[in-house]
């Protein structure tokens, strides 16, 4: 509505809303300079999702100032400017703040204490049935309920909790069909392509089971027939990442980047809710070359990744032998693993999985920064390990073991 032309837009924040708005504005008008300032892009997601989000945004012309935050807005001369925490000044005709909202700020103005309703920074303090712990006739649902974690604050989950709060209010607990808080909430960032996840992140799996305590597989879309067919029309940076339990093969979590990622993650959420295994998914034939076929390939690979998986495909007798052999093998290997892996090492591995590395290369005299991989993945490269050790020694740090 302004009569003056706005050429510079700064977006403060790196969550799903910030990513969606940045890409939409960049595609609406490629002549507008869009700068995104955030400590981390998609902070609640895995490194794979964060890296692909940055690649997608940069491909659409969005400049990303990573590892920083906007601390103030000022006018220097006639130029409105966003000031970053390292005192860098970014010209901004428009500032869009996408930093999220805490339940407490919205609840404090309601004077709930006058009704005896306790609330905190996390929201109205409720039990697992969404009933207020201080006012038993009051229920809280959606984002304002203290038991709903930040990553699970989604519109679909708010509707779920609302339905079950009504059930909890009128029915005795033993008649309620399911939990009031859904254990597997799909998380979707509606970019193009979509980025989705459900269940445990890779970091959470490593912290719980150790790096080798679960099966992990990431399958890239690039090089598939569907990607080759669509390459001229869209980005083919998609992938499917599955995290699966040992020995039974239940899906622990998944991350998907695809034009139809929301539909794929719905299928995986269905598998998790019904305790299906990757072998169950692999037995359901998927259309080729649909977007979901990539997930089918990943599930099939995990289903037959050892001799027990191959036996499970050999009829009823094979399934029995596979189940017995897999259980015995797991218990023996798990006993050895427990003696070797400490909680401290699991914590180091999970933190290494969480940290990103940007690769910087010089091409034709220009410094090119490419979102890379996690420290945990990079640590498998001997060249990287040697460089890391030299850097640590140079800065007066020594690792506890020569292999760390």
Short mmCIF file of C-alpha atoms in Angstrom, two decimals:
data_model
loop_
_atom_site.label_atom_id
_atom_site.label_comp_id
_atom_site.label_asym_id
_atom_site.label_seq_id
_atom_site.Cartn_x
_atom_site.Cartn_y
_atom_site.Cartn_z
CA UNK A 1 0.00 0.00 0.00
CA UNK A 2 3.05 2.29 0.31
CA UNK A 3 3.69 4.76 -2.50
CA UNK A 4 7.45 4.32 -2.15
CA UNK A 5 9.18 1.26 -3.55
CA UNK A 6 10.45 -1.20 -0.96
CA UNK A 7 13.54 -2.97 -2.28
CA UNK A 8 15.14 -4.38 0.88
CA UNK A 9 13.38 -6.82 3.20
CA UNK A 10 14.98 -8.29 6.33
CA UNK A 11 13.39 -11.33 7.96
CA UNK A 12 14.37 -11.97 11.58
CA UNK A 13 14.04 -15.64 12.47
CA UNK A 14 14.73 -19.03 10.92
CA UNK A 15 11.73 -21.20 11.77
CA UNK A 16 9.18 -22.69 9.35
CA UNK A 17 7.20 -19.44 9.00
CA UNK A 18 10.34 -17.42 8.23
CA UNK A 19 11.42 -19.94 5.57
CA UNK A 20 7.99 -20.03 3.94
CA UNK A 21 7.67 -16.23 3.84
CA UNK A 22 11.23 -15.77 2.54
CA UNK A 23 10.74 -18.13 -0.38
CA UNK A 24 7.29 -16.74 -1.24
CA UNK A 25 8.51 -13.13 -1.31
CA UNK A 26 11.62 -14.07 -3.31
CA UNK A 27 9.50 -15.76 -5.97
CA UNK A 28 6.87 -13.01 -6.08
CA UNK A 29 9.45 -10.36 -6.93
CA UNK A 30 12.99 -11.46 -7.80
CA UNK A 31 14.14 -7.81 -7.87
CA UNK A 32 13.60 -7.38 -4.10
CA UNK A 33 16.61 -8.06 -1.88
CA UNK A 34 15.62 -10.45 0.91
CA UNK A 35 17.97 -11.07 3.83
CA UNK A 36 17.24 -13.72 6.45
CA UNK A 37 18.98 -13.35 9.84
CA UNK A 38 18.82 -16.31 12.21
CA UNK A 39 21.03 -18.31 14.58
CA UNK A 40 19.85 -21.50 12.85
CA UNK A 41 17.52 -22.37 9.99
CA UNK A 42 14.77 -24.81 11.10
CA UNK A 43 16.41 -25.31 14.53
CA UNK A 44 14.11 -28.16 15.60
CA UNK A 45 14.97 -30.27 12.55
CA UNK A 46 17.89 -32.51 11.61
CA UNK A 47 21.02 -31.22 9.90
CA UNK A 48 19.88 -32.73 6.58
CA UNK A 49 16.66 -30.68 6.68
CA UNK A 50 18.45 -27.50 7.76
CA UNK A 51 21.06 -27.80 5.02
CA UNK A 52 18.55 -28.45 2.25
CA UNK A 53 16.42 -25.50 3.43
CA UNK A 54 19.41 -23.18 3.14
CA UNK A 55 20.21 -24.54 -0.34
CA UNK A 56 16.63 -24.00 -1.50
CA UNK A 57 16.45 -20.45 -0.14
CA UNK A 58 19.81 -19.46 -1.61
CA UNK A 59 18.79 -20.90 -4.97
CA UNK A 60 15.75 -18.59 -4.87
CA UNK A 61 18.00 -15.59 -4.19
CA UNK A 62 17.56 -15.22 -0.42
CA UNK A 63 20.69 -14.04 1.39
CA UNK A 64 21.14 -15.86 4.70
CA UNK A 65 23.14 -14.41 7.61
CA UNK A 66 23.61 -17.57 9.63
CA UNK A 67 24.60 -17.75 13.29
CA UNK A 68 23.40 -14.25 14.22
CA UNK A 69 20.24 -12.46 15.29
CA UNK A 70 18.67 -9.01 14.88
CA UNK A 71 19.00 -7.07 18.14
CA UNK A 72 17.64 -3.63 17.23
CA UNK A 73 16.35 -1.38 14.48
CA UNK A 74 17.73 2.12 13.91
CA UNK A 75 17.85 4.86 11.30
CA UNK A 76 21.29 5.94 10.12
CA UNK A 77 20.75 9.14 8.17
CA UNK A 78 17.79 8.44 5.93
CA UNK A 79 18.38 4.67 5.83
CA UNK A 80 16.35 2.37 8.14
CA UNK A 81 18.67 -0.40 9.30
CA UNK A 82 18.49 -3.71 11.15
CA UNK A 83 21.40 -4.07 13.58
CA UNK A 84 22.79 -7.58 14.09
CA UNK A 85 24.43 -8.87 17.27
CA UNK A 86 27.93 -8.42 15.79
CA UNK A 87 27.09 -4.74 15.07
CA UNK A 88 26.68 -5.39 11.34
CA UNK A 89 24.11 -3.05 9.79
CA UNK A 90 21.70 -4.38 7.18
CA UNK A 91 19.57 -1.80 5.28
CA UNK A 92 15.88 -2.69 5.68
CA UNK A 93 12.91 -0.97 4.10
CA UNK A 94 10.75 -3.67 5.70
CA UNK A 95 11.49 -5.82 8.75
CA UNK A 96 9.45 -9.00 9.21
CA UNK A 97 9.80 -10.57 12.66
CA UNK A 98 9.28 -14.36 12.72
CA UNK A 99 10.59 -15.21 16.17
CA UNK A 100 7.65 -17.23 17.45
CA UNK A 101 5.37 -16.60 20.40
CA UNK A 102 5.40 -17.99 23.94
CA UNK A 103 2.09 -19.02 25.56
CA UNK A 104 2.84 -16.96 28.67
CA UNK A 105 2.73 -13.62 26.85
CA UNK A 106 -0.77 -14.38 25.54
CA UNK A 107 -2.08 -15.83 28.81
CA UNK A 108 -0.83 -13.15 31.20
CA UNK A 109 -3.38 -10.57 29.97
CA UNK A 110 -6.30 -12.92 30.73
CA UNK A 111 -5.83 -12.65 34.54
CA UNK A 112 -6.15 -16.42 34.91
CA UNK A 113 -4.82 -16.26 38.46
CA UNK A 114 -8.14 -14.66 39.48
CA UNK A 115 -9.83 -17.95 38.50
CA UNK A 116 -7.21 -20.05 40.27
CA UNK A 117 -5.64 -21.29 37.03
CA UNK A 118 -1.88 -21.73 37.22
CA UNK A 119 0.24 -21.11 34.13
CA UNK A 120 3.91 -20.78 33.35
CA UNK A 121 6.14 -19.97 30.39
CA UNK A 122 5.12 -23.31 28.84
CA UNK A 123 1.39 -22.55 29.13
CA UNK A 124 -1.51 -23.54 31.37
CA UNK A 125 -0.23 -26.25 33.73
CA UNK A 126 -2.20 -29.39 32.89
CA UNK A 127 -1.92 -33.16 33.36
CA UNK A 128 -1.70 -35.72 30.55
CA UNK A 129 -5.49 -35.53 30.08
CA UNK A 130 -5.22 -31.74 29.47
CA UNK A 131 -7.01 -30.93 32.74
CA UNK A 132 -5.71 -27.95 34.73
CA UNK A 133 -3.81 -29.09 37.82
CA UNK A 134 -5.14 -26.15 39.84
CA UNK A 135 -8.71 -25.82 38.49
CA UNK A 136 -10.11 -29.27 37.74
CA UNK A 137 -13.07 -27.94 35.74
CA UNK A 138 -10.75 -26.22 33.23
CA UNK A 139 -9.03 -27.83 30.25
CA UNK A 140 -6.33 -26.33 28.02
CA UNK A 141 -5.66 -27.45 24.44
CA UNK A 142 -3.32 -26.61 21.59
CA UNK A 143 -0.35 -24.31 22.01
CA UNK A 144 -1.41 -22.99 25.43
CA UNK A 145 -1.20 -26.41 27.16
CA UNK A 146 2.05 -26.89 29.10
CA UNK A 147 2.41 -30.57 28.09
CA UNK A 148 2.61 -29.76 24.37
CA UNK A 149 6.25 -29.48 23.30
CA UNK A 150 7.32 -26.65 21.03
CA UNK A 151 7.85 -28.85 17.97
CA UNK A 152 4.40 -30.42 18.41
CA UNK A 153 2.53 -27.11 18.43
CA UNK A 154 0.81 -27.61 15.09
CA UNK A 155 -2.73 -26.85 13.91
CA UNK A 156 -3.56 -30.53 13.38
CA UNK A 157 -2.36 -31.39 16.89
CA UNK A 158 -4.38 -28.51 18.37
CA UNK A 159 -7.52 -30.01 16.79
CA UNK A 160 -6.57 -33.44 18.16
CA UNK A 161 -6.12 -32.12 21.72
CA UNK A 162 -9.38 -30.17 21.53
CA UNK A 163 -11.32 -33.30 20.58
CA UNK A 164 -9.74 -35.35 23.36
CA UNK A 165 -10.17 -32.61 25.96
CA UNK A 166 -13.94 -32.79 25.36
CA UNK A 167 -13.76 -36.58 25.77
CA UNK A 168 -11.78 -36.19 28.99
CA UNK A 169 -14.36 -33.75 30.33
CA UNK A 170 -17.39 -36.02 29.79
CA UNK A 171 -16.07 -39.60 29.83
CA UNK A 172 -14.21 -41.60 32.49
CA UNK A 173 -10.58 -42.28 31.62
CA UNK A 174 -11.03 -46.03 31.00
CA UNK A 175 -13.47 -45.27 28.15
CA UNK A 176 -11.10 -42.94 26.30
CA UNK A 177 -9.82 -44.62 23.11
CA UNK A 178 -6.36 -43.04 22.84
CA UNK A 179 -3.90 -40.60 24.37
CA UNK A 180 -4.87 -36.95 24.59
CA UNK A 181 -1.40 -35.99 23.36
CA UNK A 182 -0.44 -37.61 20.08
CA UNK A 183 3.01 -39.24 20.20
CA UNK A 184 3.76 -38.76 16.48
CA UNK A 185 2.99 -35.25 15.27
CA UNK A 186 4.06 -34.55 11.65
CA UNK A 187 6.10 -31.36 11.28
CA UNK A 188 5.79 -29.71 7.87
CA UNK A 189 7.51 -26.64 6.43
CA UNK A 190 5.52 -25.69 3.33
CA UNK A 191 8.35 -24.60 1.09
CA UNK A 192 8.85 -25.78 -2.47
CA UNK A 193 9.84 -28.58 -2.16
CA UNK A 194 8.24 -29.33 1.20
CA UNK A 195 10.40 -30.31 4.20
CA UNK A 196 8.78 -32.63 6.73
CA UNK A 197 9.64 -34.85 9.68
CA UNK A 198 7.99 -37.08 12.27
CA UNK A 199 9.13 -38.94 15.37
CA UNK A 200 12.64 -38.83 16.83
CA UNK A 201 15.31 -36.75 15.11
CA UNK A 202 18.65 -38.38 14.36
CA UNK A 203 20.18 -36.53 17.30
CA UNK A 204 17.52 -37.89 19.66
CA UNK A 205 18.06 -41.43 18.32
CA UNK A 206 21.83 -41.20 18.85
CA UNK A 207 21.38 -39.78 22.36
CA UNK A 208 19.05 -42.66 23.22
CA UNK A 209 20.65 -45.61 21.40
CA UNK A 210 24.14 -44.49 20.34
CA UNK A 211 25.35 -44.01 16.77
CA UNK A 212 25.19 -47.72 15.95
CA UNK A 213 22.17 -48.54 18.11
CA UNK A 214 19.67 -48.05 15.28
CA UNK A 215 19.56 -48.33 11.51
CA UNK A 216 19.82 -45.12 9.50
CA UNK A 217 19.47 -44.56 5.76
CA UNK A 218 19.30 -41.41 3.63
CA UNK A 219 18.29 -41.78 -0.03
CA UNK A 220 18.67 -38.77 -2.35
CA UNK A 221 16.19 -38.03 -5.11
CA UNK A 222 18.91 -36.90 -7.53
CA UNK A 223 19.57 -39.49 -10.22
CA UNK A 224 16.16 -41.16 -10.02
CA UNK A 225 13.88 -41.34 -13.05
CA UNK A 226 11.36 -38.99 -11.44
CA UNK A 227 14.05 -36.41 -10.68
CA UNK A 228 15.40 -36.60 -14.24
CA UNK A 229 11.89 -36.14 -15.66
CA UNK A 230 11.18 -33.09 -13.45
CA UNK A 231 14.66 -31.52 -13.46
CA UNK A 232 13.73 -28.68 -15.84
CA UNK A 233 10.64 -27.71 -13.83
CA UNK A 234 11.70 -27.90 -10.19
CA UNK A 235 14.50 -28.38 -7.69
CA UNK A 236 15.61 -32.00 -7.27
CA UNK A 237 17.33 -31.59 -3.90
CA UNK A 238 14.85 -33.96 -2.28
CA UNK A 239 15.65 -36.95 -0.09
CA UNK A 240 14.13 -39.47 2.31
CA UNK A 241 15.83 -40.22 5.63
CA UNK A 242 14.63 -43.11 7.81
CA UNK A 243 15.66 -44.04 11.36
CA UNK A 244 14.68 -47.57 12.34
CA UNK A 245 14.89 -49.61 15.55
CA UNK A 246 17.05 -52.68 16.01
CA UNK A 247 16.11 -55.54 15.84
CA UNK A 248 12.43 -55.26 14.95
CA UNK A 249 12.60 -52.52 12.32
CA UNK A 250 10.00 -50.13 13.72
CA UNK A 251 10.24 -46.60 12.36
CA UNK A 252 11.69 -44.31 15.04
CA UNK A 253 11.65 -41.15 12.95
CA UNK A 254 11.87 -39.80 9.43
CA UNK A 255 12.78 -36.66 7.51
CA UNK A 256 11.59 -36.04 3.96
CA UNK A 257 12.19 -33.31 1.39
CA UNK A 258 9.97 -33.66 -1.67
CA UNK A 259 7.18 -31.89 -3.61
CA UNK A 260 4.84 -34.38 -1.89
CA UNK A 261 6.70 -34.66 1.42
CA UNK A 262 3.59 -33.93 3.53
CA UNK A 263 1.78 -36.92 1.98
CA UNK A 264 4.82 -39.18 2.44
CA UNK A 265 5.24 -38.18 6.10
CA UNK A 266 1.53 -38.92 6.69
CA UNK A 267 2.16 -42.50 5.53
CA UNK A 268 5.16 -42.82 7.83
CA UNK A 269 3.15 -41.37 10.73
CA UNK A 270 0.50 -44.04 10.06
CA UNK A 271 3.20 -46.71 10.20
CA UNK A 272 4.54 -45.38 13.50
CA UNK A 273 1.08 -45.06 15.11
CA UNK A 274 0.28 -48.68 14.23
CA UNK A 275 3.76 -50.01 15.10
CA UNK A 276 4.45 -51.18 11.56
CA UNK A 277 7.96 -52.11 10.52
CA UNK A 278 9.92 -51.24 7.39
CA UNK A 279 9.12 -54.78 6.22
CA UNK A 280 5.41 -53.96 6.43
CA UNK A 281 5.98 -50.81 4.36
CA UNK A 282 8.09 -52.75 1.84
CA UNK A 283 5.27 -55.31 1.41
CA UNK A 284 2.95 -52.50 0.24
CA UNK A 285 3.75 -51.94 -3.44
CA UNK A 286 4.10 -48.25 -4.35
CA UNK A 287 3.40 -46.78 -7.77
CA UNK A 288 6.44 -46.03 -9.94
CA UNK A 289 7.71 -43.35 -10.39
CA UNK A 290 5.61 -41.58 -7.75
CA UNK A 291 7.20 -39.30 -5.15
CA UNK A 292 6.44 -41.92 -2.50
CA UNK A 293 8.47 -44.54 -4.37
CA UNK A 294 11.68 -43.05 -2.97
CA UNK A 295 10.44 -43.75 0.56
CA UNK A 296 9.49 -47.29 -0.54
CA UNK A 297 13.03 -47.83 -1.84
CA UNK A 298 14.48 -46.69 1.49
CA UNK A 299 12.15 -48.96 3.47
CA UNK A 300 12.93 -51.90 1.18
CA UNK A 301 16.68 -51.36 1.57
CA UNK A 302 16.38 -51.35 5.36
CA UNK A 303 14.07 -54.37 5.33
CA UNK A 304 16.60 -56.61 3.54
CA UNK A 305 19.86 -55.07 4.79
CA UNK A 306 20.95 -58.31 6.50
CA UNK A 307 20.44 -62.07 6.27
CA UNK A 308 17.50 -61.95 8.68
CA UNK A 309 15.67 -59.51 6.44
CA UNK A 310 16.25 -61.73 3.43
CA UNK A 311 14.91 -64.75 5.36
CA UNK A 312 11.79 -62.82 6.37
CA UNK A 313 10.84 -62.62 2.69
CA UNK A 314 10.90 -66.43 2.37
CA UNK A 315 7.43 -67.31 3.63
CA UNK A 316 6.12 -68.17 7.09
CA UNK A 317 9.01 -70.41 8.11
CA UNK A 318 11.52 -67.78 7.02
CA UNK A 319 9.72 -65.15 9.10
CA UNK A 320 9.94 -67.32 12.23
CA UNK A 321 13.63 -68.10 11.71
CA UNK A 322 14.29 -64.41 10.96
CA UNK A 323 12.50 -63.21 14.12
CA UNK A 324 14.35 -65.69 16.36
CA UNK A 325 17.75 -65.06 14.75
CA UNK A 326 17.33 -61.28 14.80
CA UNK A 327 16.40 -61.29 18.50
CA UNK A 328 19.34 -63.49 19.53
CA UNK A 329 21.79 -61.51 17.38
CA UNK A 330 20.55 -58.21 18.81
CA UNK A 331 20.81 -59.33 22.43
CA UNK A 332 24.36 -60.56 21.95
CA UNK A 333 25.49 -57.42 20.13
CA UNK A 334 23.62 -55.14 22.53
CA UNK A 335 25.38 -56.73 25.50
CA UNK A 336 28.75 -56.01 23.91
CA UNK A 337 27.69 -52.49 22.93
CA UNK A 338 26.59 -51.60 26.46
CA UNK A 339 30.04 -52.47 27.74
CA UNK A 340 31.70 -50.18 25.20
CA UNK A 341 29.46 -47.13 24.77
CA UNK A 342 29.12 -44.71 27.66
CA UNK A 343 26.41 -42.09 28.08
CA UNK A 344 29.10 -39.44 27.64
CA UNK A 345 30.05 -40.84 24.24
CA UNK A 346 26.38 -40.92 23.19
CA UNK A 347 26.13 -37.26 24.19
CA UNK A 348 29.24 -36.38 22.14
CA UNK A 349 27.90 -38.27 19.14
CA UNK A 350 24.49 -36.58 19.36
CA UNK A 351 26.08 -33.13 19.61
CA UNK A 352 28.33 -33.95 16.66
CA UNK A 353 25.26 -34.97 14.68
CA UNK A 354 23.63 -31.63 15.51
CA UNK A 355 26.51 -29.35 14.46
CA UNK A 356 26.76 -28.25 10.82
CA UNK A 357 29.84 -27.67 8.71
CA UNK A 358 29.87 -25.21 5.81
CA UNK A 359 32.35 -25.98 3.07
CA UNK A 360 34.07 -22.93 1.63
CA UNK A 361 35.83 -23.16 -1.72
CA UNK A 362 37.34 -20.58 -4.04
CA UNK A 363 35.98 -20.73 -7.58
CA UNK A 364 37.31 -18.25 -10.17
CA UNK A 365 38.53 -15.99 -7.38
CA UNK A 366 35.18 -16.00 -5.55
CA UNK A 367 34.56 -17.59 -2.15
CA UNK A 368 31.67 -20.05 -2.45
CA UNK A 369 29.98 -21.31 0.73
CA UNK A 370 28.01 -24.54 0.45
CA UNK A 371 25.91 -25.96 3.30
CA UNK A 372 27.65 -29.19 4.16
CA UNK A 373 27.12 -32.07 6.57
CA UNK A 374 27.23 -32.74 10.28
CA UNK A 375 30.42 -33.06 12.30
CA UNK A 376 29.53 -36.71 12.94
CA UNK A 377 29.46 -37.49 9.20
CA UNK A 378 32.59 -35.44 8.57
CA UNK A 379 34.45 -37.29 11.35
CA UNK A 380 34.43 -40.41 9.16
CA UNK A 381 36.76 -38.59 6.76
CA UNK A 382 40.38 -39.05 7.87
CA UNK A 383 41.47 -35.80 6.19
CA UNK A 384 38.89 -33.84 8.17
CA UNK A 385 39.96 -35.56 11.41
CA UNK A 386 43.61 -34.66 10.83
CA UNK A 387 42.70 -31.02 10.19
CA UNK A 388 40.50 -30.96 13.31
CA UNK A 389 43.30 -32.40 15.47
CA UNK A 390 45.81 -29.85 14.18
CA UNK A 391 43.35 -27.03 14.84
CA UNK A 392 42.67 -28.33 18.37
CA UNK A 393 46.37 -28.58 19.19
CA UNK A 394 47.03 -25.14 17.73
CA UNK A 395 44.37 -23.68 20.05
CA UNK A 396 45.68 -25.49 23.12
CA UNK A 397 43.04 -28.21 23.20
CA UNK A 398 43.69 -31.92 23.47
CA UNK A 399 41.20 -34.70 22.89
CA UNK A 400 40.70 -37.39 25.53
CA UNK A 401 41.67 -40.07 23.00
CA UNK A 402 43.76 -39.94 19.89
CA UNK A 403 40.76 -41.07 17.86
CA UNK A 404 38.37 -38.34 19.06
#
